[in-house]
Structure formats: C-alpha cells, structure tokens
One Martini backbone bead per residue (centre of mass of N, CA, C, O) as a GRO file, in nm:
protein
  388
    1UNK     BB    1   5.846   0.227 -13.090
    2UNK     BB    2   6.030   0.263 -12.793
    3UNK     BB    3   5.769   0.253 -12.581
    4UNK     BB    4   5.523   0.334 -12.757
    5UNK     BB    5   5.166   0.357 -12.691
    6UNK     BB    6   4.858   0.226 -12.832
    7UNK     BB    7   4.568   0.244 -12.870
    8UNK     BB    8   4.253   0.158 -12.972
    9UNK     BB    9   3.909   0.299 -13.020
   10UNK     BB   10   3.809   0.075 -12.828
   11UNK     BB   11   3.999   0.169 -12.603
   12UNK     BB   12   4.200   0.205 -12.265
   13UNK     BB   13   4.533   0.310 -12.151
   14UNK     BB   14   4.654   0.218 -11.856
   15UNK     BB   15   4.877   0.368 -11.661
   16UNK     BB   16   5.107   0.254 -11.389
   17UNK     BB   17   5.386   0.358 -11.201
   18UNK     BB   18   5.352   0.676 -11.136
   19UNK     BB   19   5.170   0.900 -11.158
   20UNK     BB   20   4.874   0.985 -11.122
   21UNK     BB   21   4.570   1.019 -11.157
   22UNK     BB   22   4.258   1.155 -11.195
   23UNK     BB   23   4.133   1.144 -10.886
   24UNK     BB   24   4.359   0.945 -10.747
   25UNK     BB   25   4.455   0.740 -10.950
   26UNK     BB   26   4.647   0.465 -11.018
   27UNK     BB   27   4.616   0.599 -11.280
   28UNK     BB   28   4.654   0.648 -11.654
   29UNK     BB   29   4.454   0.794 -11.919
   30UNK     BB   30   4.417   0.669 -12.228
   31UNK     BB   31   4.291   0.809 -12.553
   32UNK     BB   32   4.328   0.835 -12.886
   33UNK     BB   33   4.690   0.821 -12.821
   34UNK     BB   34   4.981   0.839 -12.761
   35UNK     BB   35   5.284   0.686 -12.551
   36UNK     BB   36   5.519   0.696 -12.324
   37UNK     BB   37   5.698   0.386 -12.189
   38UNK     BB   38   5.847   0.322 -11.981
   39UNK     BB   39   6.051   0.047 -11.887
   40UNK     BB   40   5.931  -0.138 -11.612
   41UNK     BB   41   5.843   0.189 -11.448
   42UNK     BB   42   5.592   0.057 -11.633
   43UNK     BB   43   5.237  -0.027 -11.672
   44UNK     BB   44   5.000  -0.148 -11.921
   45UNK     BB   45   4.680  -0.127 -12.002
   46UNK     BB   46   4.378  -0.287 -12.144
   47UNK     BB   47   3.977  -0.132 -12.168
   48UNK     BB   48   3.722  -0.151 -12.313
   49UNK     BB   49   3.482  -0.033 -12.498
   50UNK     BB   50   3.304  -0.229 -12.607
   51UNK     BB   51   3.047  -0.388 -12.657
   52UNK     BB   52   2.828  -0.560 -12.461
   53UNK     BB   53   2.668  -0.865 -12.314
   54UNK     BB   54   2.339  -0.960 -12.160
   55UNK     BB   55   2.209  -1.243 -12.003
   56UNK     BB   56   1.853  -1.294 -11.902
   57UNK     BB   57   1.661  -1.561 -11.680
   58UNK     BB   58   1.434  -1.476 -11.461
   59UNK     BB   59   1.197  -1.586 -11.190
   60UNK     BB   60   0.885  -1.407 -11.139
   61UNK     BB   61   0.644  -1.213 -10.956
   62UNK     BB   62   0.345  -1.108 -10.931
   63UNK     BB   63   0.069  -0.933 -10.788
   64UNK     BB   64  -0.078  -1.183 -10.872
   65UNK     BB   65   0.134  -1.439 -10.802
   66UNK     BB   66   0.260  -1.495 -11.108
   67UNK     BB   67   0.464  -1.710 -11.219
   68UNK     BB   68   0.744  -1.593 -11.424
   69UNK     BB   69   0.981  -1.628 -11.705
   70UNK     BB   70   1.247  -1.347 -11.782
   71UNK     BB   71   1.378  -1.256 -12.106
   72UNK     BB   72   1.697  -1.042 -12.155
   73UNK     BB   73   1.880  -0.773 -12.329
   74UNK     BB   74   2.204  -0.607 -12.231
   75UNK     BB   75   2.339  -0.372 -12.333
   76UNK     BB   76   2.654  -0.224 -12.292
   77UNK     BB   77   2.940  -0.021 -12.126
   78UNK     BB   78   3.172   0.214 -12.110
   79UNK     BB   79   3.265   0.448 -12.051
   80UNK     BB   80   3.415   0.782 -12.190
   81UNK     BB   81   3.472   0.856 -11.937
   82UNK     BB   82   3.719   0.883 -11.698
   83UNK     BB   83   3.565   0.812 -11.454
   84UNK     BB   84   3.434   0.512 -11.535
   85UNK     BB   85   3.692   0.409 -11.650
   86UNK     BB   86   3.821   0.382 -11.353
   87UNK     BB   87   3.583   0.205 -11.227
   88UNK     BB   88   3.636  -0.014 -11.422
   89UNK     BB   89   3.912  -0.088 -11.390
   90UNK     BB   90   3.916  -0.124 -11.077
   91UNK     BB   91   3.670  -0.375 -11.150
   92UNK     BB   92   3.766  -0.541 -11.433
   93UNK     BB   93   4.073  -0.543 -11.554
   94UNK     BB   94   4.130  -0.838 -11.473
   95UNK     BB   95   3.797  -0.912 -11.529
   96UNK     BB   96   3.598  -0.849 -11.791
   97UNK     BB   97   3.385  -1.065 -11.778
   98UNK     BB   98   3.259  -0.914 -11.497
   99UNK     BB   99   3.044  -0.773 -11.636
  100UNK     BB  100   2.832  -0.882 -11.734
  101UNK     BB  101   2.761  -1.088 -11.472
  102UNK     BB  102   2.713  -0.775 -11.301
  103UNK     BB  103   2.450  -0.686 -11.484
  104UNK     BB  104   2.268  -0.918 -11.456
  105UNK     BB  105   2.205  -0.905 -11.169
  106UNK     BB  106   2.123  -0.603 -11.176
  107UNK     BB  107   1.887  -0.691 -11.383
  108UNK     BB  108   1.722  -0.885 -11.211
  109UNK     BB  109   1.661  -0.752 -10.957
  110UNK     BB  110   1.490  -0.531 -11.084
  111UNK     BB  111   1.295  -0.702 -11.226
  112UNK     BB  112   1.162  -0.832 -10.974
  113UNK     BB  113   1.071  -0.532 -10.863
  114UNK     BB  114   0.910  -0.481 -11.074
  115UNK     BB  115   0.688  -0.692 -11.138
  116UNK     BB  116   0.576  -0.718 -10.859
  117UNK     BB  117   0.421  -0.417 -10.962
  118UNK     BB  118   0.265  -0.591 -11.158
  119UNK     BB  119   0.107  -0.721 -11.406
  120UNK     BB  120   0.071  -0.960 -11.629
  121UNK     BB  121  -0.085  -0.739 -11.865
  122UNK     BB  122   0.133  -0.549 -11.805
  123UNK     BB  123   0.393  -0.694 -11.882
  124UNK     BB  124   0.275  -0.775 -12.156
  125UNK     BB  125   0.161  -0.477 -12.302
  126UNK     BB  126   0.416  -0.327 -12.159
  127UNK     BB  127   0.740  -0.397 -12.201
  128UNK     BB  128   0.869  -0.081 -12.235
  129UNK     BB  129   0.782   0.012 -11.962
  130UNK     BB  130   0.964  -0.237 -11.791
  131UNK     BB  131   1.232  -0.127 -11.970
  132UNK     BB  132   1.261   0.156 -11.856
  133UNK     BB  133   1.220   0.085 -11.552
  134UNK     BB  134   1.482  -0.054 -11.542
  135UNK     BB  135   1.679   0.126 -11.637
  136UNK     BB  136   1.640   0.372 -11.430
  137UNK     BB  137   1.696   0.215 -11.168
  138UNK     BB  138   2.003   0.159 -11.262
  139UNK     BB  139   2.160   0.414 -11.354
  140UNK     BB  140   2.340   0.425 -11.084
  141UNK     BB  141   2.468   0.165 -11.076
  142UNK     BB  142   2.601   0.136 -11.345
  143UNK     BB  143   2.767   0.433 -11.292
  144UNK     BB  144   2.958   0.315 -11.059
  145UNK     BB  145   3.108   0.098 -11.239
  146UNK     BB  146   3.111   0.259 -11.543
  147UNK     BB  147   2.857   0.184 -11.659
  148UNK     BB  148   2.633   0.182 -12.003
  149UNK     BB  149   2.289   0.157 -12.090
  150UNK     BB  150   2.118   0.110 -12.410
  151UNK     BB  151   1.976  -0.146 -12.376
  152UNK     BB  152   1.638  -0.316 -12.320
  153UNK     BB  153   1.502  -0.626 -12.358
  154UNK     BB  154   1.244  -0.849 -12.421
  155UNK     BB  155   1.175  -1.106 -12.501
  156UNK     BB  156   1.043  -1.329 -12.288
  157UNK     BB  157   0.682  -1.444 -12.133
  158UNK     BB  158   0.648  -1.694 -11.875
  159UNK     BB  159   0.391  -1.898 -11.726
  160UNK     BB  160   0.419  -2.169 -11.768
  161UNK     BB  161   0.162  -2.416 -11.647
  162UNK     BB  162  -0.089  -2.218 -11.581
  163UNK     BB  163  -0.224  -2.063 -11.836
  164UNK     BB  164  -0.270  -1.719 -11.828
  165UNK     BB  165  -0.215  -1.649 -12.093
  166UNK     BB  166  -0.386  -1.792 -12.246
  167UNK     BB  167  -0.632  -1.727 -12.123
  168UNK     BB  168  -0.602  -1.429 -12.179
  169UNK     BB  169  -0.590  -1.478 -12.496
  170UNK     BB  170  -0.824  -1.603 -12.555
  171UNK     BB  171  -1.012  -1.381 -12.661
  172UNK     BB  172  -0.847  -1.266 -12.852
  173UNK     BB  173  -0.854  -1.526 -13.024
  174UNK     BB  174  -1.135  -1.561 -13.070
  175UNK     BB  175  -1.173  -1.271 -13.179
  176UNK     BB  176  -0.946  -1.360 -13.398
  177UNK     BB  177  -1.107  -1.559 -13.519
  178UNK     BB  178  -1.368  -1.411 -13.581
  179UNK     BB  179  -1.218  -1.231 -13.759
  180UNK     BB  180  -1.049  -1.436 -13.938
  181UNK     BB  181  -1.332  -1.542 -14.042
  182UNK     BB  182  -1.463  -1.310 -14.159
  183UNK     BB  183  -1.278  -1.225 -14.321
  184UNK     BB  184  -1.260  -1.530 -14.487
  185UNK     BB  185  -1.533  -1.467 -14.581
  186UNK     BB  186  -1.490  -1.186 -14.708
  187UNK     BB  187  -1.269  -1.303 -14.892
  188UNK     BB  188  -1.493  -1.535 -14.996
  189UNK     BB  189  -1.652  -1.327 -15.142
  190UNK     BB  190  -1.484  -1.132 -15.274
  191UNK     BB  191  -1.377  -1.397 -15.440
  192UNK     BB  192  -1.642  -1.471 -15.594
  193UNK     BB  193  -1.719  -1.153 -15.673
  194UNK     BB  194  -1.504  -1.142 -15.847
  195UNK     BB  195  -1.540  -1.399 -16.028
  196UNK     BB  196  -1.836  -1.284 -16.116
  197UNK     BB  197  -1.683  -0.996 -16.226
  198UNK     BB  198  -1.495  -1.158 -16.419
  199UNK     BB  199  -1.760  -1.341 -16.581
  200UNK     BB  200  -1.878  -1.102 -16.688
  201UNK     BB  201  -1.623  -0.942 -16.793
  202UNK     BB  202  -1.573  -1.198 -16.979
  203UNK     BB  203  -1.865  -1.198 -17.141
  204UNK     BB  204  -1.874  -0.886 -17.220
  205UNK     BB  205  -1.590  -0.913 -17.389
  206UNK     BB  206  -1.680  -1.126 -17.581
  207UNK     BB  207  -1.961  -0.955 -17.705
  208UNK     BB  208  -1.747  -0.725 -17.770
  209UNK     BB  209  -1.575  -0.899 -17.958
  210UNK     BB  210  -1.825  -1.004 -18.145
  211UNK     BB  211  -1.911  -0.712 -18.239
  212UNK     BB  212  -1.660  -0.614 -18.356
  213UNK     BB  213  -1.616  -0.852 -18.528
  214UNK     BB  214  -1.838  -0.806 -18.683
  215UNK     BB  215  -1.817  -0.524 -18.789
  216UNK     BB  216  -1.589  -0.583 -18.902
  217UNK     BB  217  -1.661  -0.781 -19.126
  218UNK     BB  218  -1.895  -0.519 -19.236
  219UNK     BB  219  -1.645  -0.377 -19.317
  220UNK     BB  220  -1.531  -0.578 -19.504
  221UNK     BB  221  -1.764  -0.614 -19.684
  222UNK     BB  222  -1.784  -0.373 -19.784
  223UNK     BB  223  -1.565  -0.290 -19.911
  224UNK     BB  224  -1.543  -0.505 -20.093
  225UNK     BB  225  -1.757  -0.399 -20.246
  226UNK     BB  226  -1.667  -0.123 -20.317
  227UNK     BB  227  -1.376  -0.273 -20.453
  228UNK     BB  228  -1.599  -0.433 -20.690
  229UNK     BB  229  -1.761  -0.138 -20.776
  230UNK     BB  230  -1.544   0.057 -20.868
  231UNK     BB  231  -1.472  -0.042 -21.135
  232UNK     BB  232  -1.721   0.012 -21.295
  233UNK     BB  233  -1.811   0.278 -21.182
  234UNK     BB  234  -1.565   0.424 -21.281
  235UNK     BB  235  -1.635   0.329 -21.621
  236UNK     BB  236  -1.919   0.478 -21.619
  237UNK     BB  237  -1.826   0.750 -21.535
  238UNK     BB  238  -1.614   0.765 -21.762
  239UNK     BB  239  -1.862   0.723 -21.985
  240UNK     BB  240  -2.024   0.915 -21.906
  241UNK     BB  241  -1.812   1.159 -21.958
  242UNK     BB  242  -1.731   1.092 -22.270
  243UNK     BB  243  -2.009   1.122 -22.350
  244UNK     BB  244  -2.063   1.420 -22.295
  245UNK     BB  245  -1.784   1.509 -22.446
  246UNK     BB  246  -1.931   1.430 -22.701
  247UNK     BB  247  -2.170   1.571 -22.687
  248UNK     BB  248  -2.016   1.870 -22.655
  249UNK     BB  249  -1.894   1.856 -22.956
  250UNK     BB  250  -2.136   1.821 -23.095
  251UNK     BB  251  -2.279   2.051 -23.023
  252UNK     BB  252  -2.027   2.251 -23.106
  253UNK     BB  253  -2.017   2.136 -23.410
  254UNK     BB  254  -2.292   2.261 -23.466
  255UNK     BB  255  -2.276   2.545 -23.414
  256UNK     BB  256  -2.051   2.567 -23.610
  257UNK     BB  257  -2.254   2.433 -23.817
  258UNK     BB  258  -2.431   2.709 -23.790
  259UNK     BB  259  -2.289   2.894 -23.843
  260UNK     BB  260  -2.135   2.860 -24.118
  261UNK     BB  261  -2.384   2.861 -24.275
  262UNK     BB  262  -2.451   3.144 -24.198
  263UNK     BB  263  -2.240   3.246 -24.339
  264UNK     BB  264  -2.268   3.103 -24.621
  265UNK     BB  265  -2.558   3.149 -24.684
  266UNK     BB  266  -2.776   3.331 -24.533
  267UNK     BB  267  -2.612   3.586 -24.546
  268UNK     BB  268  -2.567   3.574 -24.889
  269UNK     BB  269  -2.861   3.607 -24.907
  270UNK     BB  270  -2.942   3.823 -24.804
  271UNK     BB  271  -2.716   4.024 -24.919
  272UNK     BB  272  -2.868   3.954 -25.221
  273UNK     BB  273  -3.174   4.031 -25.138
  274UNK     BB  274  -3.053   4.322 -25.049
  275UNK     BB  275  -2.966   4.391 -25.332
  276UNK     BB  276  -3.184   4.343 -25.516
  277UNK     BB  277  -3.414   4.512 -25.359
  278UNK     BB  278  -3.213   4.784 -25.419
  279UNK     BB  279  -3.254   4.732 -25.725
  280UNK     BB  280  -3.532   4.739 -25.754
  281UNK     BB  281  -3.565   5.009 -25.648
  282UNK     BB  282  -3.428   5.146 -25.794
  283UNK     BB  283  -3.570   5.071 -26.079
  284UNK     BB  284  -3.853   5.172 -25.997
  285UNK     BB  285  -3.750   5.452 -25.967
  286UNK     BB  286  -3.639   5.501 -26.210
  287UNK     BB  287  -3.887   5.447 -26.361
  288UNK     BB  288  -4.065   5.666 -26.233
  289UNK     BB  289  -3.892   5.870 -26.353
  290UNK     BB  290  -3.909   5.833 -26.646
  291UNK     BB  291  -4.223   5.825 -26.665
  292UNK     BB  292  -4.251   6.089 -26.543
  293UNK     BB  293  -4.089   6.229 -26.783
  294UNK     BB  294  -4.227   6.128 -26.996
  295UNK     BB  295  -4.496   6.249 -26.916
  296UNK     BB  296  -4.394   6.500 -26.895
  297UNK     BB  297  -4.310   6.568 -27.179
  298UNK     BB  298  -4.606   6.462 -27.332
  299UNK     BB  299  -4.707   6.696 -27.244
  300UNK     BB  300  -4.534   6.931 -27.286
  301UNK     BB  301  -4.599   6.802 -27.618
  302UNK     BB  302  -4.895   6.917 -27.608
  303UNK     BB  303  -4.925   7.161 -27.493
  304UNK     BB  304  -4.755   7.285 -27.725
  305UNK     BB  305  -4.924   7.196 -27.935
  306UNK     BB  306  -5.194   7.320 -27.852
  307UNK     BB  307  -5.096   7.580 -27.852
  308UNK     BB  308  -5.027   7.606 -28.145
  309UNK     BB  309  -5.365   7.550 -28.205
  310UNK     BB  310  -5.515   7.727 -28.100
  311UNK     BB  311  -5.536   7.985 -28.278
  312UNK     BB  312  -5.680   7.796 -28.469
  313UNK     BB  313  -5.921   7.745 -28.327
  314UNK     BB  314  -6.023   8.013 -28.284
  315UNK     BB  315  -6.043   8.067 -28.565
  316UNK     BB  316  -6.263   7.882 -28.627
  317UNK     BB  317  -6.462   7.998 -28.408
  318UNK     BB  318  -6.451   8.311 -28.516
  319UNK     BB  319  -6.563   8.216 -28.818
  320UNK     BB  320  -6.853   8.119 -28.680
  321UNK     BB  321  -6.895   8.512 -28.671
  322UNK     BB  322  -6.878   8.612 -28.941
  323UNK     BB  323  -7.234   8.550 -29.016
  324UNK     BB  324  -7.269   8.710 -28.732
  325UNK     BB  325  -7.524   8.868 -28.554
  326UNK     BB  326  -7.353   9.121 -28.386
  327UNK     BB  327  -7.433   9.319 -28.105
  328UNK     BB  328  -7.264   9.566 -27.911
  329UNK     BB  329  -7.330   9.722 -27.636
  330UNK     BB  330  -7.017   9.818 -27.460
  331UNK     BB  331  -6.823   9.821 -27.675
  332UNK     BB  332  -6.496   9.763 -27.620
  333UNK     BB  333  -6.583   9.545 -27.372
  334UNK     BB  334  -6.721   9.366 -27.543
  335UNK     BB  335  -6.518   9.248 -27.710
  336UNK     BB  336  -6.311   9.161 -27.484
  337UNK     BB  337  -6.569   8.936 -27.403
  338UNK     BB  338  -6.561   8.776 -27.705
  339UNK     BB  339  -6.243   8.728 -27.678
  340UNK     BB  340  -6.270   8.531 -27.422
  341UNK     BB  341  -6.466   8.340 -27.494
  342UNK     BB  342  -6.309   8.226 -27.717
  343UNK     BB  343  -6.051   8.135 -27.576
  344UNK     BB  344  -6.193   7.931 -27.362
  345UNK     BB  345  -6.343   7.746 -27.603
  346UNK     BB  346  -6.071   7.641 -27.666
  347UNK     BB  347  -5.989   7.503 -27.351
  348UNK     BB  348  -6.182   7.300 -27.405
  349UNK     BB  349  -6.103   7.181 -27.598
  350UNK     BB  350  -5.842   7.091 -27.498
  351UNK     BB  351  -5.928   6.936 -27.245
  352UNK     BB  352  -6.098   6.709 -27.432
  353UNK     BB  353  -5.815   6.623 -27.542
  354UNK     BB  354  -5.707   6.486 -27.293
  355UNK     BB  355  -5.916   6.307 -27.210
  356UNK     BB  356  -5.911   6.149 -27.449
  357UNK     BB  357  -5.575   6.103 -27.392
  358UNK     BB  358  -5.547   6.074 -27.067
  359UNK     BB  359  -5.397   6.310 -26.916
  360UNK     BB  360  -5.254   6.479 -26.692
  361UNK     BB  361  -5.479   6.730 -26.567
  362UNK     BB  362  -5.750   6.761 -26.681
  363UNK     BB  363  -5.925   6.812 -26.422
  364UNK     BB  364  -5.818   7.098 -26.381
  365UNK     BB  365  -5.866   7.222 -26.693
  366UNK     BB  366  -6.209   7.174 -26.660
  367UNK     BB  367  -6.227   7.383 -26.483
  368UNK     BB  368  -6.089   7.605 -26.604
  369UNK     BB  369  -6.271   7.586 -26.865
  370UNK     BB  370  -6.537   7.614 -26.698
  371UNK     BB  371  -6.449   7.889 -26.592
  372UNK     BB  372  -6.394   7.993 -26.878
  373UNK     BB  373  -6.660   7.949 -26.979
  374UNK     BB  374  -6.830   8.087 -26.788
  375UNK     BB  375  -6.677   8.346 -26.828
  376UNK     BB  376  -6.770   8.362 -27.134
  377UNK     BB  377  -7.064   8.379 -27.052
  378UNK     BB  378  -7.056   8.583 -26.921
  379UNK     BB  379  -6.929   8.804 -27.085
  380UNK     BB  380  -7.159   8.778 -27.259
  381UNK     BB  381  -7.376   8.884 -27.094
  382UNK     BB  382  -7.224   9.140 -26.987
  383UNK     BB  383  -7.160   9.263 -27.287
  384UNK     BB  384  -7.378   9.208 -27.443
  385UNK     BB  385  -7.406   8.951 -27.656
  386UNK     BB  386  -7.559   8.900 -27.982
  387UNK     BB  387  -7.668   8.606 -28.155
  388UNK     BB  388  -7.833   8.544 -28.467
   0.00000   0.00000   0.00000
C-alpha cells in the first residue's frame, strides 16, 4: 500500500522528519509491525539488528614482559531496546560497517589492558577468564553506543620467536610423551596380553572343540552300534517272547489234558472203583445178613428138632431109672429134684451135639448144661436119690 512501510525481523525502522521519537530522539522508532509514513514529509531508514561479527588480532605484552599476539572473535549485535536502538541509529545509521571496526578496536584496548596484568600461563591456562574479564570491561563501553555482546572467543595466543611457551609445554609435552610412551608400552603389553589370550583362547577352544567332536564321534559309533545291535536284539527279544508264548501255551495245553484225562479217565475210575467198592460192601453185608440169618434159621431149626427130641431123650434117660433101687427121702421134693436132674442131663446132651455140629452159642448152653449138670448133681445130693 502507498505510504505503508513495514520493516523485517531483524531491522529497526527510523522515521523523521515528523515529531521527536522517545527521549528527544531526532526520530521513531519502529520494529515488528508497519507504518504510515507520508511521502516527501518523512524519511524512513533502516537499521540492522542482526548478528555482526569482529575479528581482533592485536599484539600484547603479558606482565612479564612477554609480547604475545593474540586472536579473537567478537560476536555483537544492537540492542533490541529502544534506547540501544537511538544509540546505535545516532552513531551508525549512515554506515553501519563501522560497528565492526569500533567493536574490535575497544576489544584490542581491553585484551592490552587485561593481558597486561596476566602471566603467560595464566593467559594461555586460562583463556575463559581472559574472555569474561574483556566481556565485563566492555559492556558499559559497548552499551553507550548500543551494542550487546554475545560472546567472545580467544581463537590462539602465540608468543612468535621467543619459544616461551613452547619450553612452558616442554614438561608437559615430556610429562605427555612419558605418559604416552608408557600408555604405548601398556598398550603393547595389553596387546601382547590380549595376544596370547587370545592364543591361549584359541587353543582351548580347539581342544575343546576336538574333545566335543571326539565325544561326538563316540556317541555317533555308540548309536551306531546300538542301531545295528537293535535289529538282532529285537529278533531275539521277540523270539524270545514267541518261545515263552509257546512255552505258556505248551503248559497250559499240558495242564488242560491233564484236566481233561482227570476228569476222562482218572474221576470215572475212581467213581467205578467206589461204585464197586459201595457193591462189594452191600454184597458182603448182604451176605453176611444172609448167612447170619442163615445161621440163625438152622440154629433156630435144630434148636427146635433138639427140643422136639428133648422129651425122647429124657424118656429114654429116665428109662435106664425104670430097673433101678431109687429110694427118695424126702417125700415130694425129691421126686422133683430127680425130675430136673433128668432134665439137665438132656440139655448136656443137647449142648453135646450142638458142639459136634459146629453151632454158635454151644459154649453158653454148655455152661448152662455144667450148670444144669450141676444142679442136678446137686439136687440128687439134696434130695437125696441113691441108686442102686
């Protein structure tokens, strides 16, 4: 737009020609946003407020007399207040390359003045503090023409032909070639060490790779040989089974016709033997019923014929009385004592032929017959029978 002027980030835009800027300011200031500015009426600049840079190369002498000469590098800028601006504006606006060239010039004279009161080794040792103590000098100086500085770098400190700090670092670089000599030896020791622990490494490792591959190889011909001992083995377990299934077959075969003859032959022998056994028994029972009752019918059938005989005996005994002097004494009685003694002398004679025929019970009727004997004695005794 006409008339509209905006300046950039990092500029600073002075108008004047117009009324005063702040604090008497032969112009204003603007920055970060546009203007109006009437054309003809006003006048429009503008000025940096970029990054500058200042490089110093100035030679000092150190407080003991040692001329040093030393570079260094001055970053600066304009302040970003208005104040600064106005300063820097008044003093540079027309050529602002001079903010370099009076930047290095009042960093020259401060680096002589700080120098001056330095030794060599604190110069060269201590280079940061060199670089504060310039910073903090300056910054009243540089803040009066509106300059702000960022930093400041010491680049090098040489001290040309005199070789001061050369022989300064001489201990030090002896000190460091010592050091680093013996690092270099404990380097090549280290790696001597590495070395042959590493060949020790490598040699253990291959005897332990040839113990493995030994044991391998023992156990690869161990399997072999189990995997060519199997098929046999297996043959001979599984003949083996076969002959014990035959075996277990045989004797249960066995144990079966042994049942089996047991109950063919062995049970119905014995069931014949104790059938005929249970017959030979009844047959013998029976027959001793038979001959008991037998014996007993012919006993009973002689016993019967003998008494039937009886009275014929007696008849016949009391016959050989019939001729003969009986004389009874007493009465009765005697009589009937002459009568049982009759009697008795039959049954002797009874028992007499049981004996001669064999009959069971002979010795009993012979007692009873002695008895009867006896009696009959005895009753002729009593009754007193004589014959003559």
């Amino acid at each position: 737009m006409f008339g509209y002027r905006v300046p950039s980030p990092d500029q600073a835009m002075l108008i004047s020609g117009g009324r005063r800027g702040q604090g008497g300011a032969p112009f204003r200031v603007v920055t970060g946003h546009g203007k109006f500015v009437l054309p003809v009426f006003r006048k429009v600049r503008f000025l940096t407020l970029a990054m500058c840079e200042s490089e110093v190369a100035e030679k000092c002498v150190t407080r003991q007399g040692i001329a040093l000469t030393v570079r260094a590098v001055i970053a600066f800028k304009v302040g970003n207040d208005t104040e600064s601006i106005v300063n820097a504006g008044q003093r540079f606006l027309s050529d602002q390359e001079q903010m370099s060239i009076l930047t290095g010039r009042i960093f020259a004279g401060h680096l002589r003045s700080i120098i001056g009161s330095m030794t060599v080794e604190e110069i060269v040792t201590e280079r940061q503090k060199l670089a504060t103590e310039v910073l903090e000098t300056s910054k009243t100086e540089m803040a009066k023409i509106g300059l702000i500085v960022d930093s400041l770098q010491i680049q090098s400190i040489d001290d040309g032909d005199t070789g001061y700090i050369e022989a300064m670092s001489a201990p030090h670089k002896a000190a460091i070639q010592r050091q680093a000599q013996i690092a270099q030896a404990q380097a090549t020791q280290a790696s001597v060490e590495a070395q042959q622990e590493a060949a020790r490494n490598q040699a253990e490792y291959s005897r332990q790779t040839a113990v493995v591959q030994a044991e391998y190889s023992a156990e690869v011909d161990r399997a072999q040989a189990r995997a060519s001992q199997a098929g046999p083995l297996a043959q001979a377990h599984a003949q083996q089974e076969v002959l014990a299934a035959q075996t277990e077959l045989a004797e249960r075969r066995a144990q079966l016709r042994q049942q089996e003859l047991v109950a063919e032959v062995v049970k119905p022998a014995e069931a014949e033997a104790e059938r005929i056994k249970l017959l030979a028994t009844a047959e013998a029972e029976r027959m001793k019923i038979q001959a008991e009752a037998a014996a007993s019918h012919d006993r009973v059938a002689l016993d019967r014929m003998l008494i039937d005989q009886l009275p014929q005996i007696v008849k016949e005994a009391s016959a050989g009385l019939a001729n003969a002097n009986v004389n009874v004494l007493n009465g009765t009685d005697g009589l009937g004592e002459i009568a049982a003694g009759l009697v008795g002398q039959g049954l002797t004679i009874l028992d007499s032929v049981r004996r001669n025929l064999g009959t069971p019970g002979a010795s009993g009727n012979d007692n009873a017959a002695a008895n009867g004997s006896g009696n009959g004695n005895g009753a002729a005794h009593s009754g007193r029978v004589e014959i003559e």
